[in-house]
Short mmCIF file of C-alpha atoms in Angstrom, two decimals:
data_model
loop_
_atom_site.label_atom_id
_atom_site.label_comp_id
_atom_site.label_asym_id
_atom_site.label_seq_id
_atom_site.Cartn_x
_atom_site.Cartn_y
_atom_site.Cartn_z
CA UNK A 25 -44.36 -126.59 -20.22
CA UNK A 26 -47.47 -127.03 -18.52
CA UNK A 27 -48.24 -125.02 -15.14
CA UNK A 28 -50.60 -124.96 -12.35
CA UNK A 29 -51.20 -121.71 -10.11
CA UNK A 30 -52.76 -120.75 -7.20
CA UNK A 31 -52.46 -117.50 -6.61
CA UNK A 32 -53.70 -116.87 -3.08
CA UNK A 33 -50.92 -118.66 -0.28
CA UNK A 34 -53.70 -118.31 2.59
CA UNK A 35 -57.57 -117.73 2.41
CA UNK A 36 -59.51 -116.86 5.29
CA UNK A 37 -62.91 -117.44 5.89
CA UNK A 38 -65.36 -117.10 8.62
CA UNK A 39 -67.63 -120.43 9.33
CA UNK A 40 -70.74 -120.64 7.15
CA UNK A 41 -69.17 -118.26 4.68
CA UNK A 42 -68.57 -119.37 0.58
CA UNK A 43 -65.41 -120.25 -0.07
CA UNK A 44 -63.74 -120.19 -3.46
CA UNK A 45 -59.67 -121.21 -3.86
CA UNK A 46 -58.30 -120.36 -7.75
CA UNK A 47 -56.69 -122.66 -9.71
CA UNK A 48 -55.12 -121.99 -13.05
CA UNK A 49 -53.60 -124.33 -15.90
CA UNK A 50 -51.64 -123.71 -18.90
CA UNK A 51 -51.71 -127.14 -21.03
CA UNK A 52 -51.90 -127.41 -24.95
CA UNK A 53 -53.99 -131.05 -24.85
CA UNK A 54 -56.73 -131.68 -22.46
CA UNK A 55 -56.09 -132.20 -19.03
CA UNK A 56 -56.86 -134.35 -16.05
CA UNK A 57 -57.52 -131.83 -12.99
CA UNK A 58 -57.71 -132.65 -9.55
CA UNK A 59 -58.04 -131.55 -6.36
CA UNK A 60 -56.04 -132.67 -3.21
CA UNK A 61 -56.42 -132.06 0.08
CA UNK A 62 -53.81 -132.31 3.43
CA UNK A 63 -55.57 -131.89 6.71
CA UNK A 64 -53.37 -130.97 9.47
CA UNK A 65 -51.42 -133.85 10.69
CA UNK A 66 -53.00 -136.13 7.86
CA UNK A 67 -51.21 -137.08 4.40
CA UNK A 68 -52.23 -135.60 1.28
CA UNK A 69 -55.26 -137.20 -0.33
CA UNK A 70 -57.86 -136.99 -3.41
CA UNK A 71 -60.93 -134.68 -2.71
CA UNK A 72 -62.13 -134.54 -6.08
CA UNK A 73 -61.14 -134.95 -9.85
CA UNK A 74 -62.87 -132.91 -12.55
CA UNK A 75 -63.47 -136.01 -14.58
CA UNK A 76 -66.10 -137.13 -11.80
CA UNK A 77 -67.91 -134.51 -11.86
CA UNK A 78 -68.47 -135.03 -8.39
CA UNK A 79 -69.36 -133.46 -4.70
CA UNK A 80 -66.89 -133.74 -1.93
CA UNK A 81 -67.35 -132.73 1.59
CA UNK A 82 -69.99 -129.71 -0.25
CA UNK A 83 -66.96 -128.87 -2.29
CA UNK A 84 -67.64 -128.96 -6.02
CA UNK A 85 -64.90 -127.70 -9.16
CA UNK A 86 -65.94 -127.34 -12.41
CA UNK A 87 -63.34 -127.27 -15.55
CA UNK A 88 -63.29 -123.73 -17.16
CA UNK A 89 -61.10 -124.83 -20.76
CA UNK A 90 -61.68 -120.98 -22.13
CA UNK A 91 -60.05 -119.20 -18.63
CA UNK A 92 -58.00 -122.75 -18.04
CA UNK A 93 -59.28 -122.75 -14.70
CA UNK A 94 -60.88 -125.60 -12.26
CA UNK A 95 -61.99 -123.44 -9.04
CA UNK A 96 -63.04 -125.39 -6.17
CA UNK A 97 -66.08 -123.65 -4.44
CA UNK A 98 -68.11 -124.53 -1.47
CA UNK A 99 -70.98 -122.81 -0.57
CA UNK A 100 -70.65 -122.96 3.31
CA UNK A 101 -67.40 -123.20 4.64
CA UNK A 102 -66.70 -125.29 8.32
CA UNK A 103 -64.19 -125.23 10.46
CA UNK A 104 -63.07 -128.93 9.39
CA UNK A 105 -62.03 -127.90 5.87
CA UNK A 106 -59.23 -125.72 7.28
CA UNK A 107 -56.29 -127.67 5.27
CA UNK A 108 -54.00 -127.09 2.65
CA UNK A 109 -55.47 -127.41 -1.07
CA UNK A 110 -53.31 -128.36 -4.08
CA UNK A 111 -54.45 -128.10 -7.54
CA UNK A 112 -52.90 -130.74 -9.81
CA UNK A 113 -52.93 -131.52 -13.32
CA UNK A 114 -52.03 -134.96 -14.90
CA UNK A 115 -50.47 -134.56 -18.64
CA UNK A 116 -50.80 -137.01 -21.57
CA UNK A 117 -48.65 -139.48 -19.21
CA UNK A 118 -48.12 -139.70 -16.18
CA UNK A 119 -46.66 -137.01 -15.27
CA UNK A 120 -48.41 -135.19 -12.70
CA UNK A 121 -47.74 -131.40 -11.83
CA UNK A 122 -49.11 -129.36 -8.63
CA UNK A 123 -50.10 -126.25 -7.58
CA UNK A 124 -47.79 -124.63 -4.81
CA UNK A 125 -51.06 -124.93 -2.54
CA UNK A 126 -53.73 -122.30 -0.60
CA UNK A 127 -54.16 -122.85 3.18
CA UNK A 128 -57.47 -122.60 3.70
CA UNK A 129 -58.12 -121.43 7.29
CA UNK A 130 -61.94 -121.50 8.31
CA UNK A 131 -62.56 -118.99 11.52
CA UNK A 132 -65.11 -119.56 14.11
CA UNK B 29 -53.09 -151.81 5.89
CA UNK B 30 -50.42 -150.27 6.33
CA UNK B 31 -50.82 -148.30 3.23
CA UNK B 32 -47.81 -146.71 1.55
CA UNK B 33 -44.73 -146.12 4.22
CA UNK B 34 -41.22 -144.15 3.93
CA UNK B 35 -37.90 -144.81 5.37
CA UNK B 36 -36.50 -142.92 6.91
CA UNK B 37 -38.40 -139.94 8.30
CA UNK B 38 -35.83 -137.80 8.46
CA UNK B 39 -32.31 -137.79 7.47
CA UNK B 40 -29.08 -134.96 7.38
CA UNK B 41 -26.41 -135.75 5.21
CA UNK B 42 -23.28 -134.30 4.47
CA UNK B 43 -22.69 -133.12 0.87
CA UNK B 44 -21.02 -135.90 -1.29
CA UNK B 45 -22.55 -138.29 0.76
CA UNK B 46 -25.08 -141.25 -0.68
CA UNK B 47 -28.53 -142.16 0.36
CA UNK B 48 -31.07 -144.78 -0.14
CA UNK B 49 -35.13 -143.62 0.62
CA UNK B 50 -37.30 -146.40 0.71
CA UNK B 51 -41.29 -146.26 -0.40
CA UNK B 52 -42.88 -149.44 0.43
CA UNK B 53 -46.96 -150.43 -0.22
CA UNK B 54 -49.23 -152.65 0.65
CA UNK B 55 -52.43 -152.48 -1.64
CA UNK B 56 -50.65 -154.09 -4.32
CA UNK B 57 -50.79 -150.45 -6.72
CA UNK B 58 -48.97 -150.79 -10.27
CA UNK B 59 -47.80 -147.52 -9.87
CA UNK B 60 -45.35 -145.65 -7.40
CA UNK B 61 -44.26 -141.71 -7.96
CA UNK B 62 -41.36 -139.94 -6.07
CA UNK B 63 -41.91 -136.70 -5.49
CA UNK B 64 -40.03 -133.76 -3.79
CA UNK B 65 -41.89 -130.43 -1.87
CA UNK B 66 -39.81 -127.35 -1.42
CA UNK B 67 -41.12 -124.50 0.20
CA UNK B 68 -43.40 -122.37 -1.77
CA UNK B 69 -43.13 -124.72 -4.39
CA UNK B 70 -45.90 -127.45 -5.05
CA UNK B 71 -44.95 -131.01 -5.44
CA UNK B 72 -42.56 -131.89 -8.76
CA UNK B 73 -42.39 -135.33 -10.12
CA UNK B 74 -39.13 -136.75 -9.73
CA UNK B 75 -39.23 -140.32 -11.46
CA UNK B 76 -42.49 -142.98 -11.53
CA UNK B 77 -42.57 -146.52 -12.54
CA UNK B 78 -45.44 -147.82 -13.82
CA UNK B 79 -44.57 -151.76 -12.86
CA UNK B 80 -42.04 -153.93 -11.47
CA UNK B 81 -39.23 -153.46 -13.16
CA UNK B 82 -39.77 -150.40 -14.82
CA UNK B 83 -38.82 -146.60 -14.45
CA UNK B 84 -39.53 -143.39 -16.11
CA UNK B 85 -37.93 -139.89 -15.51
CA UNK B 86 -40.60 -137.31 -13.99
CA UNK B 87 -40.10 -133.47 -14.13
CA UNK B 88 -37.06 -132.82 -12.03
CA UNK B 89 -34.77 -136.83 -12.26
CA UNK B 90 -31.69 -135.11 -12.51
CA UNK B 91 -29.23 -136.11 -9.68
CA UNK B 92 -31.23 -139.45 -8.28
CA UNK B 93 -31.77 -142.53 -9.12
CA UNK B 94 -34.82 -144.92 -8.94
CA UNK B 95 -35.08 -149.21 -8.68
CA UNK B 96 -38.69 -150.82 -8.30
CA UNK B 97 -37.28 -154.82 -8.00
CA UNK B 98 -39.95 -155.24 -6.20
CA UNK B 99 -43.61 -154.78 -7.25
CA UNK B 100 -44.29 -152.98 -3.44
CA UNK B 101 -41.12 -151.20 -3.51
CA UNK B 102 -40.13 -148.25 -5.04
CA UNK B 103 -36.29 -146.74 -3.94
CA UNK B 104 -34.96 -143.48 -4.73
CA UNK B 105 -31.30 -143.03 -4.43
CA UNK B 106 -28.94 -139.82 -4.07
CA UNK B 107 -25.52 -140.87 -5.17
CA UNK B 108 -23.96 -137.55 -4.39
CA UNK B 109 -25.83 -135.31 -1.95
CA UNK B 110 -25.94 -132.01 -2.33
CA UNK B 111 -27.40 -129.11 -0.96
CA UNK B 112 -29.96 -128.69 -3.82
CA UNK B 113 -31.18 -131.60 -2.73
CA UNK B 114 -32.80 -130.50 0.51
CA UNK B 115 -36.09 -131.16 0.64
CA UNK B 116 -39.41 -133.05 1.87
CA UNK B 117 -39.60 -136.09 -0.49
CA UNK B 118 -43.21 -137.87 -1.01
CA UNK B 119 -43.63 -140.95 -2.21
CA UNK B 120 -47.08 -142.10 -3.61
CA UNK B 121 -49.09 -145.39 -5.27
CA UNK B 122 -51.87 -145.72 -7.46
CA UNK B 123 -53.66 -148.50 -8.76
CA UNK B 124 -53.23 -147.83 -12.48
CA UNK B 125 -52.41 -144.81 -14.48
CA UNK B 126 -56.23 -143.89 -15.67
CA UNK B 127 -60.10 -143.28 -14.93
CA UNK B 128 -60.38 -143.48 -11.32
CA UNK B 129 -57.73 -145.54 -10.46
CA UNK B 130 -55.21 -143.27 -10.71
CA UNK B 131 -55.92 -141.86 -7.44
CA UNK B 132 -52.29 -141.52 -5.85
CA UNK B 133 -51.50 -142.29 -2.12
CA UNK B 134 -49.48 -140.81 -0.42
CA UNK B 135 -46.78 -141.68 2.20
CA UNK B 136 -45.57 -139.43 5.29
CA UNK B 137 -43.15 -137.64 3.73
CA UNK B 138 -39.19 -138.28 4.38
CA UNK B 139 -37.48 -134.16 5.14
CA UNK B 140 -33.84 -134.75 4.24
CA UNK B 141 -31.50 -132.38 4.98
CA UNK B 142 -28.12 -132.12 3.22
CA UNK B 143 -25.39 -129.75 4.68
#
């Protein structure tokens, strides 16, 4: 069955610092990975999707298929991206599975 | 908009005991997702529909049951609570199933508690 990780609960930062939260995959096919993103007091949303190939915010996440893995990195962290991350892959239907999540705390 | 709205926000029920969660949006999305959050745990599918009318079992459909009569409602039902069944339940739309437009959103969140 296919599986999303993140191994670290809570990553702390200081402002202006990189910033790097792990996610993992096991999935036989090719995969749709994501990134979402729940501010505090805000509902979960999109930040980015691997597909894109996008930049979010100054986050970026780039699909690894050899170490099945789709870090998201940013290269100076603020104090506005404290949130809680979830990793999520999307299978051959529709069935979507998610990471248990990182808090991301950004210090001053 | 209103965007994608739950009923009720919270909710204790006694085991045995039915419920009815309601997942209602407004921006016309094909697809709706039920989802359930326990702690530690990351979200897990529960059922989808992919239309009015239609249904499909998620990861974890075991114990509820899903109706989308409408094409802006989706329901999830709990015919017999049980304690299992505690949780914070998410509901979520998307316009279609693929490219970009699969981007889900999310409701509030309904935390049911069942004793």
């Amino acid at each position: 069955a296919q599986r999303v990780t993140q191994p670290e609960k809570l990553l702390s930062v200081f402002k202006g610092a990189p910033v790097e939260l792990k996610c993992n995959y096991s999935y036989s096919g090719s995969p749709e990975l994501f990134w979402y993103v729940q501010y505090s007091r805000q509902r979960l949303q999109l930040l980015l999707r691997h597909i894109s190939r996008e930049s979010i915010k100054g986050f970026t996440a780039d699909l690894n298929k050899g170490e099945t893995s789709f870090h998201l990195k940013k290269p100076f962290a603020q104090e506005e991206d404290s949130a809680m991350y979830y990793c999520a892959l999307k299978d051959y239907g529709q069935n979507f599975v998610f990471g248990p999540g990182t808090r991301l705390s950004v210090l001053p | 908009n209103a965007g994608v709205t739950q009923t009720p926000k919270f909710r204790v029920l006694k085991t045995g005991q039915s419920m009815t969660l309601l997942c209602a949006q407004d921006m016309n999305h094909e697809y709706m997702y039920w989802y359930r959050q326990d702690p530690g745990m990351g979200l897990r599918l529960i059922h989808y529909s992919v239309g009015e009318g239609t249904t499909a079992k998620g990861e974890v459909p075991d114990g509820y049951n899903v109706s989308r009569l409408k094409k802006q409602n989706f329901l999830l039902g709990l015919e017999s609570a049980a304690p299992s069944q505690t949780s914070v339940y998410f509901c979520a739309s998307s316009y279609s199933g693929s490219g970009d437009s699969d981007t889900q959103y999310f409701g509030p969140g309904t935390r049911l508690t069942v004793l």
